[in-house]
PDB file of C-alpha atoms in Angstrom:
ATOM      1  CA  MET A  38      42.136  -2.118  21.531  1.00 62.00           C
ATOM      2  CA  SER A  39      39.863  -2.649  24.609  1.00 72.00           C
ATOM      3  CA  PRO A  40      38.065  -5.994  25.272  1.00 75.00           C
ATOM      4  CA  ASN A  41      34.751  -4.253  24.547  1.00 73.00           C
ATOM      5  CA  GLN A  42      36.007  -3.138  21.249  1.00 72.00           C
ATOM      6  CA  ALA A  43      37.240  -6.321  20.245  1.00 74.00           C
ATOM      7  CA  PHE A  44      34.024  -8.236  21.185  1.00 78.00           C
ATOM      8  CA  PHE A  45      31.991  -5.404  19.451  1.00 75.00           C
ATOM      9  CA  LEU A  46      34.232  -5.807  16.177  1.00 73.00           C
ATOM     10  CA  THR A  47      33.821  -9.422  16.224  1.00 79.00           C
ATOM     11  CA  VAL A  48      30.083  -9.261  16.646  1.00 79.00           C
ATOM     12  CA  ILE A  49      29.789  -6.929  13.571  1.00 75.00           C
ATOM     13  CA  GLY A  50      32.096  -9.279  11.548  1.00 76.00           C
ATOM     14  CA  CYS A  51      30.100 -12.335  12.275  1.00 79.00           C
ATOM     15  CA  LEU A  52      26.847 -10.710  11.566  1.00 76.00           C
ATOM     16  CA  LEU A  53      27.885  -9.309   8.152  1.00 73.00           C
ATOM     17  CA  ALA A  54      29.589 -12.691   7.208  1.00 75.00           C
ATOM     18  CA  ILE A  55      26.344 -14.595   8.256  1.00 76.00           C
ATOM     19  CA  SER A  56      24.009 -12.410   6.467  1.00 69.00           C
ATOM     20  CA  SER A  57      26.044 -11.979   3.299  1.00 69.00           C
ATOM     21  CA  SER A  58      26.928 -15.753   3.054  1.00 71.00           C
ATOM     22  CA  TYR A  59      23.111 -16.474   3.330  1.00 65.00           C
ATOM     23  CA  PHE A  60      22.230 -14.325   0.333  1.00 63.00           C
ATOM     24  CA  ILE A  61      25.287 -15.571  -1.663  1.00 68.00           C
ATOM     25  CA  VAL A  62      24.459 -19.198  -1.081  1.00 67.00           C
ATOM     26  CA  ARG A  63      20.886 -18.768  -2.159  1.00 61.00           C
ATOM     27  CA  LEU A  64      21.752 -16.824  -5.354  1.00 61.00           C
ATOM     28  CA  ASN A  65      24.544 -19.288  -6.370  1.00 64.00           C
ATOM     29  CA  MET A  66      22.134 -22.116  -5.713  1.00 64.00           C
ATOM     30  CA  LEU A  67      19.703 -21.009  -8.439  1.00 63.00           C
ATOM     31  CA  LYS A  68      22.450 -20.377 -11.109  1.00 67.00           C
ATOM     32  CA  PRO A  69      22.768 -23.903 -12.594  1.00 69.00           C
ATOM     33  CA  THR A  70      18.962 -24.376 -12.708  1.00 70.00           C
ATOM     34  CA  LEU A  71      18.562 -21.078 -14.489  1.00 73.00           C
ATOM     35  CA  LYS A  72      21.269 -21.723 -16.995  1.00 78.00           C
ATOM     36  CA  GLN A  73      20.183 -25.203 -17.782  1.00 77.00           C
ATOM     37  CA  ASN A  74      16.599 -24.263 -18.388  1.00 77.00           C
ATOM     38  CA  PHE A  75      17.792 -21.525 -20.741  1.00 79.00           C
ATOM     39  CA  LEU A  76      20.133 -23.917 -22.641  1.00 80.00           C
ATOM     40  CA  ASP A  77      17.358 -26.354 -23.005  1.00 81.00           C
ATOM     41  CA  GLN A  78      15.189 -23.666 -24.619  1.00 82.00           C
ATOM     42  CA  TYR A  79      17.983 -22.097 -26.683  1.00 82.00           C
ATOM     43  CA  PRO A  80      20.523 -25.089 -27.381  1.00 83.00           C
ATOM     44  CA  ASP A  81      22.713 -23.039 -29.948  1.00 83.00           C
ATOM     45  CA  THR A  82      24.083 -20.533 -27.509  1.00 81.00           C
ATOM     46  CA  ASP A  83      27.579 -20.557 -25.892  1.00 84.00           C
ATOM     47  CA  ASP A  84      28.795 -19.187 -22.453  1.00 81.00           C
ATOM     48  CA  GLN A  85      29.830 -15.825 -24.099  1.00 85.00           C
ATOM     49  CA  ALA A  86      26.359 -15.370 -25.613  1.00 84.00           C
ATOM     50  CA  TYR A  87      24.781 -16.336 -22.414  1.00 83.00           C
ATOM     51  CA  LYS A  88      26.723 -13.611 -20.456  1.00 83.00           C
ATOM     52  CA  ALA A  89      25.986 -11.047 -23.038  1.00 84.00           C
ATOM     53  CA  GLN A  90      22.196 -11.690 -23.115  1.00 82.00           C
ATOM     54  CA  GLN A  91      22.310 -11.730 -19.199  1.00 81.00           C
ATOM     55  CA  SER A  92      23.608  -8.258 -18.913  1.00 83.00           C
ATOM     56  CA  MET A  93      21.068  -7.027 -21.626  1.00 84.00           C
ATOM     57  CA  ASN A  94      18.372  -8.488 -19.640  1.00 82.00           C
ATOM     58  CA  GLN A  95      19.691  -6.920 -16.466  1.00 79.00           C
ATOM     59  CA  ALA A  96      19.849  -3.382 -18.299  1.00 81.00           C
ATOM     60  CA  TYR A  97      16.366  -3.736 -19.576  1.00 83.00           C
ATOM     61  CA  PHE A  98      15.081  -4.817 -16.194  1.00 80.00           C
ATOM     62  CA  ASN A  99      16.885  -1.840 -14.330  1.00 76.00           C
ATOM     63  CA  ALA A 100      15.706   0.702 -17.002  1.00 78.00           C
ATOM     64  CA  SER A 101      12.282  -0.306 -16.906  1.00 77.00           C
ATOM     65  CA  PHE A 102      11.734  -1.206 -13.149  1.00 73.00           C
ATOM     66  CA  TYR A 103      13.680   1.842 -11.596  1.00 70.00           C
ATOM     67  CA  LYS A 104      12.384   4.963 -12.973  1.00 67.00           C
ATOM     68  CA  GLN A 105      15.155   7.486 -11.304  1.00 59.00           C
ATOM     69  CA  ALA A 106      18.484   7.850 -12.771  1.00 52.00           C
ATOM     70  CA  VAL A 107      20.234   6.652  -9.341  1.00 60.00           C
ATOM     71  CA  PRO A 108      17.982   4.088  -7.707  1.00 71.00           C
ATOM     72  CA  LEU A 109      17.381   4.654  -3.951  1.00 77.00           C
ATOM     73  CA  THR A 110      18.871   1.154  -3.729  1.00 75.00           C
ATOM     74  CA  SER A 111      22.245   2.541  -4.596  1.00 79.00           C
ATOM     75  CA  TRP A 112      21.984   5.228  -1.936  1.00 83.00           C
ATOM     76  CA  LEU A 113      21.026   2.794   0.616  1.00 82.00           C
ATOM     77  CA  VAL A 114      24.015   0.629  -0.063  1.00 82.00           C
ATOM     78  CA  LEU A 115      26.224   3.626   0.012  1.00 87.00           C
ATOM     79  CA  LEU A 116      24.890   4.828   3.195  1.00 88.00           C
ATOM     80  CA  PHE A 117      25.405   1.263   4.590  1.00 85.00           C
ATOM     81  CA  PHE A 118      28.972   0.958   3.817  1.00 87.00           C
ATOM     82  CA  LEU A 119      29.627   4.571   5.022  1.00 89.00           C
ATOM     83  CA  SER A 120      27.900   3.641   8.405  1.00 88.00           C
ATOM     84  CA  ILE A 121      30.119   0.577   8.736  1.00 84.00           C
ATOM     85  CA  GLY A 122      33.289   2.646   8.018  1.00 86.00           C
ATOM     86  CA  GLY A 123      32.030   5.184  10.558  1.00 88.00           C
ATOM     87  CA  CYS A 124      31.503   2.492  13.043  1.00 82.00           C
ATOM     88  CA  LEU A 125      34.888   1.028  12.653  1.00 82.00           C
ATOM     89  CA  THR A 126      36.501   4.410  12.613  1.00 86.00           C
ATOM     90  CA  ALA A 127      34.581   5.141  15.930  1.00 84.00           C
ATOM     91  CA  LEU A 128      35.729   1.889  17.357  1.00 78.00           C
ATOM     92  CA  TYR A 129      39.374   2.736  16.647  1.00 81.00           C
ATOM     93  CA  LEU A 130      38.886   6.164  18.400  1.00 84.00           C
ATOM     94  CA  ASP A 131      37.431   4.541  21.364  1.00 80.00           C
ATOM     95  CA  ALA A 132      33.948   6.058  20.938  1.00 83.00           C
ATOM     96  CA  LEU A 133      31.900   2.910  21.674  1.00 80.00           C
ATOM     97  CA  ASN A 134      28.567   5.016  21.945  1.00 83.00           C
ATOM     98  CA  ILE A 135      28.943   6.401  18.466  1.00 86.00           C
ATOM     99  CA  ALA A 136      29.984   2.983  16.993  1.00 82.00           C
ATOM    100  CA  ILE A 137      26.623   1.467  18.363  1.00 82.00           C
ATOM    101  CA  ARG A 138      24.700   4.148  16.859  1.00 86.00           C
ATOM    102  CA  LEU A 139      26.267   3.884  13.481  1.00 85.00           C
ATOM    103  CA  LEU A 140      25.913   0.039  13.559  1.00 82.00           C
ATOM    104  CA  GLY A 141      22.226   0.433  14.354  1.00 84.00           C
ATOM    105  CA  SER A 142      21.886   2.914  11.483  1.00 87.00           C
ATOM    106  CA  ALA A 143      23.500   0.446   9.243  1.00 84.00           C
ATOM    107  CA  PHE A 144      21.171  -2.364  10.053  1.00 82.00           C
ATOM    108  CA  ILE A 145      18.354   0.162   9.461  1.00 86.00           C
ATOM    109  CA  PHE A 146      19.621   0.890   5.898  1.00 83.00           C
ATOM    110  CA  VAL A 147      19.812  -2.827   5.239  1.00 80.00           C
ATOM    111  CA  ALA A 148      16.060  -3.091   6.304  1.00 80.00           C
ATOM    112  CA  PHE A 149      15.114  -0.295   4.094  1.00 82.00           C
ATOM    113  CA  LEU A 150      17.137  -2.068   1.176  1.00 76.00           C
ATOM    114  CA  TYR A 151      15.358  -5.229   1.744  1.00 75.00           C
ATOM    115  CA  LEU A 152      11.889  -3.600   1.717  1.00 78.00           C
ATOM    116  CA  LYS A 153      12.810  -1.626  -1.293  1.00 76.00           C
ATOM    117  CA  LEU A 154      14.102  -4.351  -3.553  1.00 74.00           C
ATOM    118  CA  PRO A 155      11.574  -6.046  -5.713  1.00 75.00           C
ATOM    119  CA  THR A 156      10.543  -9.579  -4.552  1.00 73.00           C
ATOM    120  CA  PHE A 157      10.604 -12.753  -6.724  1.00 73.00           C
ATOM    121  CA  GLN A 158       6.936 -12.433  -7.364  1.00 78.00           C
ATOM    122  CA  THR A 159       7.192  -8.858  -8.497  1.00 80.00           C
ATOM    123  CA  GLN A 160       9.896  -9.796 -10.804  1.00 80.00           C
ATOM    124  CA  HIS A 161       7.890 -12.841 -12.212  1.00 80.00           C
ATOM    125  CA  THR A 162       5.085 -10.386 -12.989  1.00 84.00           C
ATOM    126  CA  PHE A 163       7.413  -8.078 -14.578  1.00 85.00           C
ATOM    127  CA  TRP A 164       8.910 -10.622 -17.018  1.00 84.00           C
ATOM    128  CA  LYS A 165       5.340 -12.130 -17.686  1.00 88.00           C
ATOM    129  CA  SER A 166       4.155  -8.867 -18.619  1.00 88.00           C
ATOM    130  CA  TYR A 167       7.250  -8.457 -20.923  1.00 87.00           C
ATOM    131  CA  LEU A 168       6.331 -11.692 -22.665  1.00 88.00           C
ATOM    132  CA  GLN A 169       2.761 -10.619 -23.174  1.00 91.00           C
ATOM    133  CA  ALA A 170       3.915  -7.339 -24.634  1.00 91.00           C
ATOM    134  CA  HIS A 171       6.692  -8.687 -26.659  1.00 89.00           C
ATOM    135  CA  PRO A 172       5.659 -12.216 -28.048  1.00 87.00           C
ATOM    136  CA  GLU A 173       8.751 -12.448 -30.234  1.00 88.00           C
ATOM    137  CA  ASN A 174      10.931 -12.385 -26.920  1.00 84.00           C
ATOM    138  CA  GLU A 175      13.827 -10.655 -28.321  1.00 84.00           C
ATOM    139  CA  LEU A 176      15.590 -10.767 -24.933  1.00 83.00           C
ATOM    140  CA  LYS A 177      15.225 -14.631 -24.777  1.00 84.00           C
ATOM    141  CA  VAL A 178      13.519 -14.567 -21.383  1.00 83.00           C
ATOM    142  CA  VAL A 179      12.879 -17.965 -19.816  1.00 80.00           C
ATOM    143  CA  ILE A 180      10.468 -17.683 -16.791  1.00 79.00           C
ATOM    144  CA  LEU A 181      10.641 -20.572 -14.096  1.00 73.00           C
ATOM    145  CA  PRO A 182       7.443 -21.452 -12.596  1.00 72.00           C
ATOM    146  CA  LEU A 183       6.617 -20.023  -9.035  1.00 69.00           C
ATOM    147  CA  ASP A 184       6.174 -23.350  -7.576  1.00 68.00           C
ATOM    148  CA  SER A 185       9.840 -24.661  -8.524  1.00 62.00           C
ATOM    149  CA  PRO A 186      11.721 -25.795  -5.605  1.00 55.00           C
ATOM    150  CA  PRO A 187      14.324 -22.877  -5.265  1.00 54.00           C
ATOM    151  CA  PHE A 188      11.613 -20.395  -5.153  1.00 54.00           C
ATOM    152  CA  ASN A 189       8.818 -21.873  -3.044  1.00 51.00           C
ATOM    153  CA  SER A 190      11.096 -21.829   0.077  1.00 50.00           C
ATOM    154  CA  GLY A 191      10.394 -18.191   1.274  1.00 48.00           C
ATOM    155  CA  GLY A 192      11.314 -14.681   0.534  1.00 45.00           C
ATOM    156  CA  LEU A 193      14.392 -14.719  -1.706  1.00 45.00           C
ATOM    157  CA  PRO A 194      16.531 -11.370  -2.078  1.00 43.00           C
ATOM    158  CA  TYR A 195      16.582  -9.375  -5.256  1.00 42.00           C
ATOM    159  CA  SER A 196      18.390 -10.507  -8.256  1.00 48.00           C
ATOM    160  CA  PRO A 197      17.349 -10.285 -11.912  1.00 45.00           C
ATOM    161  CA  ASN A 198      18.594 -13.921 -12.250  1.00 44.00           C
ATOM    162  CA  LEU A 199      16.261 -15.232  -9.757  1.00 44.00           C
ATOM    163  CA  ASN A 200      13.147 -16.040 -11.746  1.00 40.00           C
ATOM    164  CA  VAL A 201      14.465 -15.476 -15.217  1.00 40.00           C
ATOM    165  CA  VAL A 202      17.264 -17.280 -17.156  1.00 37.00           C
ATOM    166  CA  LEU A 203      18.986 -14.394 -18.619  1.00 34.00           C
ATOM    167  CA  LEU A 204      20.926 -15.980 -21.524  1.00 30.00           C
TER     168      LEU A 204
END
């Protein structure tokens, strides 16, 4: 492996590690707050029921928010991983020019993915309208206020767990 390839591979790895760790840390920062708010409102639930309710809410959100069978986000994630795999293959085959183009396309897919995914405010609006349409709250949705500390610090990535405690 040439020094250029090694440097390029190191840059790819660092960018992927930094970007993914940022989102993982932000999402994990919210889990205790969401779970605690849910357990405060529904104290008779255990961890197994919490996880089951969380998956039911995830399925409801996906079925209601995304209208197509396979969302565009799934295609974008697939294309991202294919681009990264092609980039690594091109590096292995000493095709640095192709590797740079594939890496660029991978980051374009990430940008489209970020733009396509619903924001925290969109999810908040979705779950508020759910509570208005279903006052009995069968899904046991608990909405955190928009001005709570984890959320008022900028644009957060998509997760159905960001603004709603999903049992």
